[in-house]
mmCIF file of C-alpha atoms in Angstrom:
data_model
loop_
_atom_site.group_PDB
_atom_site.id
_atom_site.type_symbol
_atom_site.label_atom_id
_atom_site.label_comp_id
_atom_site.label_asym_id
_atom_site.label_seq_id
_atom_site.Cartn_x
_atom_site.Cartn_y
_atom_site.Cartn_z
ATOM 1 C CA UNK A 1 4.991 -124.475 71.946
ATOM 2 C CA UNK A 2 8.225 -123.444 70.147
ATOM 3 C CA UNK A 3 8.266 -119.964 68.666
ATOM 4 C CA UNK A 4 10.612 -118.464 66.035
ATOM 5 C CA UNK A 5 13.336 -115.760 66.580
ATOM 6 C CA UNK A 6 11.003 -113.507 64.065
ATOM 7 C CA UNK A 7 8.014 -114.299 66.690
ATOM 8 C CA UNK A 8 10.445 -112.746 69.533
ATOM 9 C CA UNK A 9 11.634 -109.912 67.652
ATOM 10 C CA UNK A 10 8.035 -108.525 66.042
ATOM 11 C CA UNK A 11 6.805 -108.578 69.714
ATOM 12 C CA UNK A 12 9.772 -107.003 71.191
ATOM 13 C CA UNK A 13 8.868 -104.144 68.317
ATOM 14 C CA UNK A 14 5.477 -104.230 69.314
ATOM 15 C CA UNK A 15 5.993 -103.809 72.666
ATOM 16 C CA UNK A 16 8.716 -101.517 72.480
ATOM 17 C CA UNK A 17 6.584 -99.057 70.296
ATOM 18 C CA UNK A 18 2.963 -99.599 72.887
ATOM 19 C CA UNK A 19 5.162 -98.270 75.569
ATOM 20 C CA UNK A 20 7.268 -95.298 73.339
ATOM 21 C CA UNK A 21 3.480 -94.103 71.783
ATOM 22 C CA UNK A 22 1.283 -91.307 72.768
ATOM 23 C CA UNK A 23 -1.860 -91.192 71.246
ATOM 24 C CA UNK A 24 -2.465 -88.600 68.876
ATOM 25 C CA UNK A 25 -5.421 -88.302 66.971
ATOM 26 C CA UNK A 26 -4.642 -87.346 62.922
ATOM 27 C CA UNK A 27 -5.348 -89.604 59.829
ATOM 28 C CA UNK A 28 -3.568 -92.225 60.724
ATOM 29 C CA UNK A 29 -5.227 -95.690 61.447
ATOM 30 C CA UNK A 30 -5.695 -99.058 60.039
ATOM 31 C CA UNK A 31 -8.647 -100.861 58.650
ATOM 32 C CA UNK A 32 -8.923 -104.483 59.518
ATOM 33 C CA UNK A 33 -9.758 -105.829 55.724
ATOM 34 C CA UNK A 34 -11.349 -109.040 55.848
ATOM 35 C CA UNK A 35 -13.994 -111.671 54.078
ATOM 36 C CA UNK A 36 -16.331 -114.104 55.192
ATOM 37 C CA UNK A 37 -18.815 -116.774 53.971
ATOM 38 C CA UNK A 38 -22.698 -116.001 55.393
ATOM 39 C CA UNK A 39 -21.937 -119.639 57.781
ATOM 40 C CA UNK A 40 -19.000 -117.665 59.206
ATOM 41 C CA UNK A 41 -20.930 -114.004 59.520
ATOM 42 C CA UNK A 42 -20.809 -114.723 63.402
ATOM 43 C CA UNK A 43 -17.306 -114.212 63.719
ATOM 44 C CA UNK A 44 -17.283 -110.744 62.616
ATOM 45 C CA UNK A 45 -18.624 -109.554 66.195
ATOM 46 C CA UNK A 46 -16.142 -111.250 67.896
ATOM 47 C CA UNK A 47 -13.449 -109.465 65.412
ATOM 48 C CA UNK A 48 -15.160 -105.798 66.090
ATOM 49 C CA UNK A 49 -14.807 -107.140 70.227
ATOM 50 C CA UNK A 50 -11.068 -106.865 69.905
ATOM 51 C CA UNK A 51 -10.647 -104.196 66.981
ATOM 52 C CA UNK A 52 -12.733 -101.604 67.957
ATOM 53 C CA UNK A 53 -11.549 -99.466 64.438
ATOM 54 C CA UNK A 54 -12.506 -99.335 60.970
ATOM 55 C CA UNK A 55 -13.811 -102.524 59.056
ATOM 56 C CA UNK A 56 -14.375 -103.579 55.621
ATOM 57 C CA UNK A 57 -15.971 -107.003 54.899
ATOM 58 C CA UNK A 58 -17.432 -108.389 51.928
ATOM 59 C CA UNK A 59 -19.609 -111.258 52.289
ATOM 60 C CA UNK A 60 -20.255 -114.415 49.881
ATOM 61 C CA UNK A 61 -23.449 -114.485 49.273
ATOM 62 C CA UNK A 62 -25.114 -118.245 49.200
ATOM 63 C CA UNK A 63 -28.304 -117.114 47.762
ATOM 64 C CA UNK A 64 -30.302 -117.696 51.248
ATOM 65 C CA UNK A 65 -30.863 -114.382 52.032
ATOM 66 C CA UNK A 66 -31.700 -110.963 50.139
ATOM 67 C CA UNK A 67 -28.305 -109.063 49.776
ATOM 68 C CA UNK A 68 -30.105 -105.944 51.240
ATOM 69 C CA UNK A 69 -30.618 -108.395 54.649
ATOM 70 C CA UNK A 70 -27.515 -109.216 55.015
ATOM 71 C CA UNK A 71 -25.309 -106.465 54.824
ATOM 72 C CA UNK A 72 -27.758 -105.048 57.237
ATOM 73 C CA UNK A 73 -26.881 -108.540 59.675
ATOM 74 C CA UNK A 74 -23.401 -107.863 59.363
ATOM 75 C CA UNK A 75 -23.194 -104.155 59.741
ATOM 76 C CA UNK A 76 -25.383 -105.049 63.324
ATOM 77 C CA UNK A 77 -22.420 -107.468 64.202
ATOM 78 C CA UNK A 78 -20.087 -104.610 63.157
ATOM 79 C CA UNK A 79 -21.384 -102.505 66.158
ATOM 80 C CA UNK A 80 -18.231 -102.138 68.331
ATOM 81 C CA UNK A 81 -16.278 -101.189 65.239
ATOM 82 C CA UNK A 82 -15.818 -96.902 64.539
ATOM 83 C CA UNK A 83 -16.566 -97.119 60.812
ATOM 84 C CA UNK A 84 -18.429 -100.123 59.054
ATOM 85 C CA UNK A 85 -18.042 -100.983 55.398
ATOM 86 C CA UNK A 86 -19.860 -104.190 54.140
ATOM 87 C CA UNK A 87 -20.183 -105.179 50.348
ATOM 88 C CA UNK A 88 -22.129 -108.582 49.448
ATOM 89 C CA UNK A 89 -20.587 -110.540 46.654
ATOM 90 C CA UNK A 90 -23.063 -112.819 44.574
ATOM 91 C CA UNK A 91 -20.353 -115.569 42.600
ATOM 92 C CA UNK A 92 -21.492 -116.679 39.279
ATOM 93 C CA UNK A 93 -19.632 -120.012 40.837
ATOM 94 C CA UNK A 94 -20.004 -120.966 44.248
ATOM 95 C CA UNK A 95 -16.845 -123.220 43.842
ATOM 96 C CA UNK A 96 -13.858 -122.212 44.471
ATOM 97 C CA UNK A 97 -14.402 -119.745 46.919
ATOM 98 C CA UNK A 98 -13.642 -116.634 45.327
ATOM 99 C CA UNK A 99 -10.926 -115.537 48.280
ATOM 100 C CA UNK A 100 -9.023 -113.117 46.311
ATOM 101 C CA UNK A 101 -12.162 -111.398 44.683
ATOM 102 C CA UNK A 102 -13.663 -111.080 48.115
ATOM 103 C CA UNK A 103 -10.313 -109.553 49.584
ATOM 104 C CA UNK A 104 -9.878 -107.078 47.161
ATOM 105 C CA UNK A 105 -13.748 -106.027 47.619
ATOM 106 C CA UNK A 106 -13.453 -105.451 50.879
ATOM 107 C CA UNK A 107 -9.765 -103.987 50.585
ATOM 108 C CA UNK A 108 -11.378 -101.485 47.955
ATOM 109 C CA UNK A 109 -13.504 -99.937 50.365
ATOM 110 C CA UNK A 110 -10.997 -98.936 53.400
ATOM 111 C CA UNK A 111 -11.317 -95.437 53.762
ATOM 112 C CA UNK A 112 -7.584 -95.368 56.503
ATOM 113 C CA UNK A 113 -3.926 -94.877 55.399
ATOM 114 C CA UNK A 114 -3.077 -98.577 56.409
ATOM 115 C CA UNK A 115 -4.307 -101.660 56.233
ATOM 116 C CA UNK A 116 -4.493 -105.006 58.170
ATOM 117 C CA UNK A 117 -5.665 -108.107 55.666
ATOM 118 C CA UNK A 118 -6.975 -110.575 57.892
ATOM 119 C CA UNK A 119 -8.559 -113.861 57.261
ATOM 120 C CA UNK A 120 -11.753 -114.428 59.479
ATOM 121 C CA UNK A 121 -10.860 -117.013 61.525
ATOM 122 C CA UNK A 122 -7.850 -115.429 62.760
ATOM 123 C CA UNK A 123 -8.609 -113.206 66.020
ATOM 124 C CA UNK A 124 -6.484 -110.587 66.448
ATOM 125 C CA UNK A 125 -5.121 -110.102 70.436
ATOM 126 C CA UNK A 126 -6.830 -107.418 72.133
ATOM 127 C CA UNK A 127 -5.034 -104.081 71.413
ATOM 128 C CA UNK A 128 -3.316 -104.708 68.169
ATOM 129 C CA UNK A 129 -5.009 -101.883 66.550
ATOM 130 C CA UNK A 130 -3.747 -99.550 68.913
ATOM 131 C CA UNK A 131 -0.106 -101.651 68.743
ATOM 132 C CA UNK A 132 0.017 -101.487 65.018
ATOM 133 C CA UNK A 133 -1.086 -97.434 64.979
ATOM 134 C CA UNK A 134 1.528 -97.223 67.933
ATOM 135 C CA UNK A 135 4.585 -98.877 65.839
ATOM 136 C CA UNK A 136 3.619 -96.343 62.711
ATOM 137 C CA UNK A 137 3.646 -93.251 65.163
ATOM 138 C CA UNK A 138 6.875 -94.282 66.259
ATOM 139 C CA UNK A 139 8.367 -95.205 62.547
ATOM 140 C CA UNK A 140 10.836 -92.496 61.069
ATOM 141 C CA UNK A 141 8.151 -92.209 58.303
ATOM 142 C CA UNK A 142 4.802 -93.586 59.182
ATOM 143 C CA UNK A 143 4.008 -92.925 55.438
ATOM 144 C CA UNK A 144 6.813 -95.659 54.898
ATOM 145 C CA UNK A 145 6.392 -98.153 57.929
ATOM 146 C CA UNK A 146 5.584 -101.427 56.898
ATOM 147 C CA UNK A 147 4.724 -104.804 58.934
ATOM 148 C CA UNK A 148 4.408 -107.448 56.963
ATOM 149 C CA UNK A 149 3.774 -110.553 59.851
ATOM 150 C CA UNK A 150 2.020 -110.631 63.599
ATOM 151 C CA UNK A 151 2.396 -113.793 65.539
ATOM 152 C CA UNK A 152 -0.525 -115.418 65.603
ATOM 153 C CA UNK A 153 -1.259 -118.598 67.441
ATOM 154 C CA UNK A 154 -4.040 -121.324 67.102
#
């Protein structure tokens, strides 16, 4: 598989600032933001596996099950992460998938200083949470520290 020069360089930052951090508890941390279709709900354990932080989802709702019921599903599947938010979304439309509405649902309801959008069939690597606190710890200004891409492979 051929990787980019940007692929080399965010990991070489990432590893750089696992090794330079100390873990220090304060208000910093990052949400994993993320939104999921009721067929796809099942993924959201698997997410919480490797995450093991704060979590917002909303949920499209297909009308199968009681909104009530389902946010109660998901925040079961949500057990391995610290702090669950779940919001069902009931479309007037079921087509086209509302993507950005859902995003910015669950996006409203992170309660952290950062953020980490994330579709739901991308699996983050075990310890990128602690990574991407890690690399803010370590920026001149974690107030300011950005990271706009993570390698990702399929």
């Amino acid at each position: 598989m051929m990787r980019s020069p940007l692929w080399a360089v965010v990991v070489a930052c990432l590893r750089r600032a696992s090794a330079a951090c100390v873990a220090a508890p304060g208000a910093t941390d990052v949400t994993l933001v993320t939104q999921a279709s009721v067929d796809r709900l099942w993924v959201v354990e698997k997410l919480c596996e490797r995450w093991h932080g704060p979590m917002a989802l909303s949920i499209m709702s297909n009308g199968s099950e009681p909104s009530v019921s389902l946010e109660a599903r998901a925040s079961g599947l949500m057990a391995l992460c610290t702090e669950r938010r779940v919001a069902v979304v009931v479309p007037a439309r079921p087509f086209p998938y509302p993507v950005n509405r859902l995003r910015n649902v669950a996006w409203s309801m992170a309660t952290t200083s950062h953020v980490f959008l994330l579709d739901i069939d991308f699996w983050p690597s075990v310890g990128t949470r602690r990574r991407i606190i890690c690399l803010l710890y370590t920026s001149p200004s974690p107030r300011d520290a950005t990271l706009s891409r993570m390698p990702s492979s399929a």
